[in-house]
mmCIF file of C-alpha atoms and ligand atoms in Angstrom:
data_model
loop_
_atom_site.group_PDB
_atom_site.id
_atom_site.type_symbol
_atom_site.label_atom_id
_atom_site.label_comp_id
_atom_site.label_asym_id
_atom_site.label_seq_id
_atom_site.Cartn_x
_atom_site.Cartn_y
_atom_site.Cartn_z
ATOM 1 C CA MET A 1 7.360 -28.271 -14.611
ATOM 2 C CA ASN A 2 10.378 -27.101 -12.654
ATOM 3 C CA GLU A 3 8.510 -25.979 -9.575
ATOM 4 C CA MET A 4 9.640 -22.783 -7.863
ATOM 5 C CA ILE A 5 6.783 -22.159 -5.457
ATOM 6 C CA SER A 6 3.931 -24.341 -4.351
ATOM 7 C CA LEU A 7 1.088 -23.716 -1.952
ATOM 8 C CA GLU A 8 -0.946 -26.546 -0.541
ATOM 9 C CA ASN A 9 -4.200 -25.841 1.277
ATOM 10 C CA VAL A 10 -2.832 -22.573 2.575
ATOM 11 C CA THR A 11 -5.209 -20.862 4.958
ATOM 12 C CA LYS A 12 -4.937 -17.563 6.783
ATOM 13 C CA THR A 13 -7.275 -16.602 9.554
ATOM 14 C CA TYR A 14 -7.369 -13.263 11.343
ATOM 15 C CA LYS A 15 -9.289 -13.792 14.584
ATOM 16 C CA ASP A 16 -12.340 -15.655 13.272
ATOM 17 C CA LYS A 17 -12.141 -14.309 9.723
ATOM 18 C CA THR A 18 -10.698 -16.592 7.036
ATOM 19 C CA VAL A 19 -9.079 -14.378 4.423
ATOM 20 C CA VAL A 20 -7.231 -17.094 2.479
ATOM 21 C CA ASP A 21 -9.053 -20.397 2.360
ATOM 22 C CA LYS A 22 -7.309 -23.667 1.415
ATOM 23 C CA LEU A 23 -5.396 -22.082 -1.432
ATOM 24 C CA SER A 24 -3.372 -24.466 -3.584
ATOM 25 C CA LEU A 25 -1.263 -23.456 -6.549
ATOM 26 C CA SER A 26 2.159 -23.945 -8.016
ATOM 27 C CA VAL A 27 4.363 -21.776 -10.141
ATOM 28 C CA GLY A 28 7.072 -23.175 -12.402
ATOM 29 C CA LYS A 29 10.413 -21.690 -13.362
ATOM 30 C CA GLY A 30 10.088 -18.939 -15.945
ATOM 31 C CA GLU A 31 6.348 -18.588 -15.555
ATOM 32 C CA VAL A 32 4.582 -15.275 -15.122
ATOM 33 C CA PHE A 33 1.735 -16.055 -12.780
ATOM 34 C CA ALA A 34 -1.180 -13.800 -11.837
ATOM 35 C CA LEU A 35 -3.130 -13.626 -8.613
ATOM 36 C CA LEU A 36 -6.441 -12.080 -9.592
ATOM 37 C CA GLY A 37 -9.478 -11.039 -7.624
ATOM 38 C CA ALA A 38 -11.459 -8.064 -6.349
ATOM 39 C CA ASN A 39 -10.272 -5.902 -3.439
ATOM 40 C CA GLY A 40 -10.121 -7.986 -0.297
ATOM 41 C CA ALA A 41 -9.946 -11.323 -2.149
ATOM 42 C CA GLY A 42 -6.770 -12.250 -0.266
ATOM 43 C CA LYS A 43 -4.087 -11.594 -2.900
ATOM 44 C CA THR A 44 -1.763 -9.457 -0.777
ATOM 45 C CA THR A 45 -2.152 -11.783 2.208
ATOM 46 C CA THR A 46 -1.134 -14.703 -0.031
ATOM 47 C CA ILE A 47 1.980 -12.847 -1.151
ATOM 48 C CA LYS A 48 2.846 -11.941 2.425
ATOM 49 C CA MET A 49 2.628 -15.589 3.444
ATOM 50 C CA ILE A 50 4.901 -16.637 0.565
ATOM 51 C CA LEU A 51 7.409 -14.024 1.735
ATOM 52 C CA GLY A 52 7.116 -15.021 5.366
ATOM 53 C CA LEU A 53 5.744 -11.595 6.298
ATOM 54 C CA ALA A 54 2.476 -13.151 7.483
ATOM 55 C CA LYS A 55 2.225 -16.473 9.269
ATOM 56 C CA VAL A 56 0.368 -19.327 7.605
ATOM 57 C CA SER A 57 -2.529 -20.482 9.811
ATOM 58 C CA SER A 58 -2.558 -23.915 8.193
ATOM 59 C CA GLY A 59 -1.293 -25.612 5.048
ATOM 60 C CA ASN A 60 2.131 -25.597 3.435
ATOM 61 C CA ILE A 61 4.241 -23.300 1.303
ATOM 62 C CA LYS A 62 7.273 -24.728 -0.456
ATOM 63 C CA ILE A 63 9.913 -22.630 -2.168
ATOM 64 C CA ALA A 64 12.680 -24.267 -4.227
ATOM 65 C CA ASP A 65 15.982 -24.474 -2.355
ATOM 66 C CA GLY A 66 18.375 -21.594 -2.796
ATOM 67 C CA THR A 67 15.781 -19.359 -4.411
ATOM 68 C CA LYS A 68 16.191 -15.604 -4.082
ATOM 69 C CA ILE A 69 12.994 -13.579 -4.051
ATOM 70 C CA GLY A 70 12.605 -9.897 -4.899
ATOM 71 C CA TYR A 71 9.488 -8.111 -3.691
ATOM 72 C CA SER A 72 7.769 -4.909 -4.684
ATOM 73 C CA PRO A 73 4.986 -4.114 -2.192
ATOM 74 C CA GLU A 74 1.544 -2.732 -2.912
ATOM 75 C CA THR A 75 2.243 0.556 -1.150
ATOM 76 C CA PRO A 76 5.999 1.098 -1.263
ATOM 77 C CA TYR A 77 7.473 3.451 1.299
ATOM 78 C CA PHE A 78 11.014 4.767 1.190
ATOM 79 C CA PRO A 79 12.853 7.170 3.500
ATOM 80 C CA PRO A 80 11.643 10.531 2.109
ATOM 81 C CA TYR A 81 14.912 12.463 2.353
ATOM 82 C CA LEU A 82 16.962 9.983 0.341
ATOM 83 C CA THR A 83 17.570 10.065 -3.409
ATOM 84 C CA ALA A 84 16.754 7.023 -5.548
ATOM 85 C CA MET A 85 20.433 6.035 -5.590
ATOM 86 C CA GLU A 86 20.656 6.384 -1.808
ATOM 87 C CA VAL A 87 17.579 4.206 -1.402
ATOM 88 C CA LEU A 88 19.089 1.500 -3.600
ATOM 89 C CA SER A 89 22.469 1.718 -1.809
ATOM 90 C CA TYR A 90 20.670 1.356 1.499
ATOM 91 C CA TYR A 91 18.762 -1.747 0.384
ATOM 92 C CA ALA A 92 21.850 -3.173 -1.318
ATOM 93 C CA GLY A 93 23.615 -2.850 2.039
ATOM 94 C CA ILE A 94 20.916 -4.934 3.683
ATOM 95 C CA GLU A 95 21.218 -7.491 0.911
ATOM 96 C CA GLY A 96 24.779 -8.266 2.012
ATOM 97 C CA ASP A 97 26.371 -9.111 -1.355
ATOM 98 C CA LYS A 98 29.137 -6.529 -1.924
ATOM 99 C CA SER A 99 28.908 -6.639 -5.730
ATOM 100 C CA LYS A 100 25.323 -5.396 -5.458
ATOM 101 C CA LYS A 101 26.447 -2.187 -3.744
ATOM 102 C CA ASP A 102 28.475 -1.140 -6.736
ATOM 103 C CA LYS A 103 27.244 2.271 -7.971
ATOM 104 C CA SER A 104 27.350 1.323 -11.648
ATOM 105 C CA TYR A 105 25.302 -1.811 -10.921
ATOM 106 C CA LEU A 106 22.676 0.248 -9.076
ATOM 107 C CA LYS A 107 22.718 2.908 -11.788
ATOM 108 C CA LYS A 108 21.822 0.179 -14.281
ATOM 109 C CA LEU A 109 18.807 -0.736 -12.140
ATOM 110 C CA LEU A 110 17.681 2.892 -12.217
ATOM 111 C CA ASP A 111 18.128 2.878 -15.997
ATOM 112 C CA VAL A 112 16.127 -0.280 -16.633
ATOM 113 C CA THR A 113 13.270 0.939 -14.468
ATOM 114 C CA GLY A 114 13.268 4.325 -16.199
ATOM 115 C CA LEU A 115 14.599 6.457 -13.346
ATOM 116 C CA GLU A 116 17.412 8.948 -13.390
ATOM 117 C CA ASP A 117 20.221 9.226 -10.898
ATOM 118 C CA THR A 118 19.354 12.764 -9.791
ATOM 119 C CA LYS A 119 19.484 14.703 -6.530
ATOM 120 C CA THR A 120 15.677 14.666 -6.325
ATOM 121 C CA LYS A 121 14.531 13.305 -3.002
ATOM 122 C CA VAL A 122 12.006 10.510 -2.764
ATOM 123 C CA LYS A 123 9.548 12.829 -1.014
ATOM 124 C CA ASN A 124 9.199 14.706 -4.313
ATOM 125 C CA TYR A 125 8.631 11.560 -6.369
ATOM 126 C CA SER A 126 5.325 10.883 -8.090
ATOM 127 C CA LYS A 127 3.453 7.672 -7.336
ATOM 128 C CA GLY A 128 4.668 6.227 -10.619
ATOM 129 C CA MET A 129 8.306 7.040 -9.813
ATOM 130 C CA ILE A 130 7.952 5.395 -6.391
ATOM 131 C CA GLN A 131 6.532 2.344 -8.146
ATOM 132 C CA ARG A 132 9.559 2.230 -10.446
ATOM 133 C CA LEU A 133 11.917 2.598 -7.506
ATOM 134 C CA ALA A 134 10.139 -0.273 -5.775
ATOM 135 C CA LEU A 135 10.759 -2.407 -8.842
ATOM 136 C CA ALA A 136 14.437 -1.371 -8.968
ATOM 137 C CA GLN A 137 14.718 -2.277 -5.281
ATOM 138 C CA ALA A 138 13.126 -5.674 -5.958
ATOM 139 C CA LEU A 139 15.789 -6.368 -8.602
ATOM 140 C CA ILE A 140 18.848 -5.591 -6.448
ATOM 141 C CA ALA A 141 19.650 -9.166 -5.482
ATOM 142 C CA ASP A 142 19.150 -10.382 -9.058
ATOM 143 C CA PRO A 143 16.363 -12.630 -7.717
ATOM 144 C CA ASP A 144 15.093 -15.864 -9.271
ATOM 145 C CA ILE A 145 11.547 -14.965 -8.340
ATOM 146 C CA LEU A 146 9.954 -11.538 -8.476
ATOM 147 C CA ILE A 147 6.802 -10.934 -6.505
ATOM 148 C CA LEU A 148 5.064 -7.756 -7.546
ATOM 149 C CA ASP A 149 1.993 -6.457 -5.772
ATOM 150 C CA GLU A 150 0.195 -4.076 -8.147
ATOM 151 C CA PRO A 151 3.338 -3.121 -10.127
ATOM 152 C CA THR A 152 1.577 -0.916 -12.651
ATOM 153 C CA ALA A 153 -0.762 0.882 -10.248
ATOM 154 C CA GLY A 154 -0.259 4.637 -10.363
ATOM 155 C CA LEU A 155 1.654 4.575 -13.635
ATOM 156 C CA ASP A 156 0.474 6.407 -16.708
ATOM 157 C CA ALA A 157 0.104 4.543 -20.011
ATOM 158 C CA LEU A 158 3.749 5.123 -20.972
ATOM 159 C CA GLY A 159 5.013 4.050 -17.576
ATOM 160 C CA ARG A 160 2.908 0.915 -17.732
ATOM 161 C CA LYS A 161 4.198 0.076 -21.180
ATOM 162 C CA HIS A 162 7.768 0.570 -19.992
ATOM 163 C CA ASN A 163 7.189 -1.694 -16.987
ATOM 164 C CA LEU A 164 5.513 -4.371 -19.063
ATOM 165 C CA GLU A 165 8.438 -4.389 -21.483
ATOM 166 C CA LEU A 166 10.834 -4.671 -18.573
ATOM 167 C CA LEU A 167 8.872 -7.591 -17.114
ATOM 168 C CA GLU A 168 8.837 -9.200 -20.548
ATOM 169 C CA SER A 169 12.632 -9.005 -20.734
ATOM 170 C CA LEU A 170 12.964 -10.390 -17.192
ATOM 171 C CA LYS A 171 10.769 -13.294 -18.233
ATOM 172 C CA LYS A 172 13.031 -13.868 -21.239
ATOM 173 C CA ALA A 173 15.970 -13.908 -18.831
ATOM 174 C CA GLY A 174 14.309 -16.836 -17.069
ATOM 175 C CA LYS A 175 12.869 -15.087 -14.032
ATOM 176 C CA THR A 176 9.753 -16.417 -12.395
ATOM 177 C CA ILE A 177 7.249 -13.663 -11.722
ATOM 178 C CA ILE A 178 4.140 -13.517 -9.571
ATOM 179 C CA ILE A 179 1.918 -10.489 -10.080
ATOM 180 C CA ASN A 180 -1.139 -9.097 -8.365
ATOM 181 C CA SER A 181 -2.914 -6.621 -10.500
ATOM 182 C CA HIS A 182 -6.262 -5.038 -11.089
ATOM 183 C CA ILE A 183 -5.222 -3.994 -14.538
ATOM 184 C CA LEU A 184 -6.383 -7.027 -16.460
ATOM 185 C CA HIS A 185 -5.172 -5.656 -19.769
ATOM 186 C CA ASP A 186 -1.617 -5.719 -18.361
ATOM 187 C CA ILE A 187 -2.114 -9.222 -17.009
ATOM 188 C CA GLU A 188 -3.183 -10.419 -20.445
ATOM 189 C CA ALA A 189 -0.137 -8.733 -21.968
ATOM 190 C CA ILE A 190 2.447 -10.539 -19.854
ATOM 191 C CA CYS A 191 1.045 -13.362 -17.718
ATOM 192 C CA ASP A 192 0.975 -17.005 -18.749
ATOM 193 C CA ARG A 193 -1.729 -18.079 -16.360
ATOM 194 C CA GLY A 194 -3.221 -17.396 -12.986
ATOM 195 C CA VAL A 195 -5.949 -17.954 -10.475
ATOM 196 C CA ILE A 196 -9.021 -15.865 -9.773
ATOM 197 C CA MET A 197 -9.686 -15.526 -6.065
ATOM 198 C CA LYS A 198 -12.854 -14.543 -4.287
ATOM 199 C CA LYS A 199 -13.130 -14.277 -0.511
ATOM 200 C CA GLY A 200 -9.888 -16.188 -0.119
ATOM 201 C CA LYS A 201 -10.842 -19.088 -2.374
ATOM 202 C CA VAL A 202 -9.754 -19.923 -5.900
ATOM 203 C CA ILE A 203 -12.938 -19.768 -7.939
ATOM 204 C CA ASP A 204 -11.351 -20.324 -11.334
ATOM 205 C CA THR A 205 -8.081 -20.591 -13.199
ATOM 206 C CA TRP A 206 -7.052 -18.646 -16.261
ATOM 207 C CA THR A 207 -4.584 -19.506 -19.018
ATOM 208 C CA ASN A 208 -3.538 -16.901 -21.508
ATOM 209 C CA GLY A 209 -4.781 -17.408 -25.043
ATOM 210 C CA VAL A 210 -7.015 -20.442 -24.552
ATOM 211 C CA SER A 211 -10.373 -18.690 -24.479
ATOM 212 C CA HIS A 212 -12.167 -16.239 -26.745
ATOM 213 C CA GLU A 213 -13.526 -14.535 -23.665
ATOM 214 C CA SER A 214 -11.345 -11.640 -22.524
ATOM 215 C CA LEU A 215 -9.941 -11.826 -19.014
ATOM 216 C CA GLU A 216 -11.954 -8.749 -18.133
ATOM 217 C CA ASP A 217 -15.234 -10.378 -19.235
ATOM 218 C CA LYS A 218 -14.343 -13.557 -17.385
ATOM 219 C CA PHE A 219 -13.427 -11.571 -14.281
ATOM 220 C CA ILE A 220 -16.676 -9.603 -14.269
ATOM 221 C CA ARG A 221 -18.721 -12.751 -14.881
ATOM 222 C CA LEU A 222 -17.075 -14.680 -12.053
ATOM 223 C CA VAL A 223 -16.313 -12.033 -9.466
ATOM 224 C CA GLY A 224 -19.562 -10.171 -9.994
ATOM 225 C CA GLU A 225 -21.874 -13.088 -9.318
ATOM 226 C CA GLU A 226 -22.830 -13.957 -5.741
HETATM 227 N N1 ADP B 301 -3.484 -7.716 9.322
HETATM 228 C C1 ADP B 301 -4.791 -7.957 9.094
HETATM 229 N N2 ADP B 301 -5.680 -8.120 10.084
HETATM 230 C C2 ADP B 301 -6.975 -8.385 9.843
HETATM 231 N N3 ADP B 301 -7.502 -8.504 8.612
HETATM 232 C C3 ADP B 301 -6.672 -8.375 7.564
HETATM 233 C C4 ADP B 301 -5.271 -8.091 7.738
HETATM 234 N N4 ADP B 301 -4.699 -8.003 6.510
HETATM 235 C C5 ADP B 301 -5.684 -8.214 5.624
HETATM 236 N N5 ADP B 301 -6.870 -8.425 6.257
HETATM 237 C C6 ADP B 301 -8.160 -8.687 5.594
HETATM 238 O O1 ADP B 301 -7.984 -9.776 4.733
HETATM 239 C C7 ADP B 301 -8.783 -9.633 3.571
HETATM 240 C C8 ADP B 301 -7.914 -9.812 2.351
HETATM 241 O O2 ADP B 301 -7.028 -8.706 2.242
HETATM 242 P P1 ADP B 301 -5.898 -8.604 1.144
HETATM 243 O O3 ADP B 301 -5.098 -9.846 1.172
HETATM 244 O O4 ADP B 301 -5.197 -7.328 1.359
HETATM 245 O O5 ADP B 301 -6.767 -8.567 -0.186
HETATM 246 P P2 ADP B 301 -6.388 -8.087 -1.659
HETATM 247 O O6 ADP B 301 -4.910 -7.895 -1.738
HETATM 248 O O7 ADP B 301 -6.883 -9.172 -2.544
HETATM 249 O O8 ADP B 301 -7.141 -6.807 -1.895
HETATM 250 C C9 ADP B 301 -9.448 -8.275 3.670
HETATM 251 O O9 ADP B 301 -10.756 -8.460 4.123
HETATM 252 C C10 ADP B 301 -8.607 -7.555 4.693
HETATM 253 O O10 ADP B 301 -9.377 -6.632 5.399
HETATM 254 MG MG1 MG B 302 -3.779 -6.264 -2.275
#
């Protein structure tokens, strides 16, 4: 496996509370990997540590050299008085690569995520549209790895289908994707494998297509029991 990201005994403690507990996992190039678990299991904290947004208390995170990461957060927030295009231009400016500021390049990102280049301001966007914009933003740098925290939350069935198809095509293009999601049906549609977390610990692993038990049944069985 051509390893893109690996975590070794990664632990995160807030005061005396351990929210991620000796987590080890690795994700190979081109894999679509799922972090699963109930609310508060430690999924978002794990992602934040991978991104360097939260400090690791102990353990190691390795990311392949020269890897670019795109990130779509759980609760995206964009300047409310900007249009989608203005938001992307703004983030493209931060990114630093001039070719990424090109209007036709950014327009393409709006297209693939199902948004239109209109004068509508972000403050009038629905939750689903914000989610799409967050995905477009995550794609600006043409990253090797995409980290998506709840990418289909707030989308209706059509929006989810659109996003899943987009993720499928990104996978085909060789991107490595890490997804947190509660929507297990979506996970089964696009993810290769994953881990199920509970109170910061990995309690089981999951590989798509190897079991007769649906992911939802497995999840309820494992996460439900004390
Ligand atoms: N900045 C923080 N300070 C203290 N506790 C936190 C902080 N961020 C997250 N937590 C706690 O860590 C636990 C895991 O949270 P999180 O990683 O967001 O879980 P998930 O994404 O799986 O729902 C929760 O109990 C949450 O309250
Ligand atoms: Mg979360």
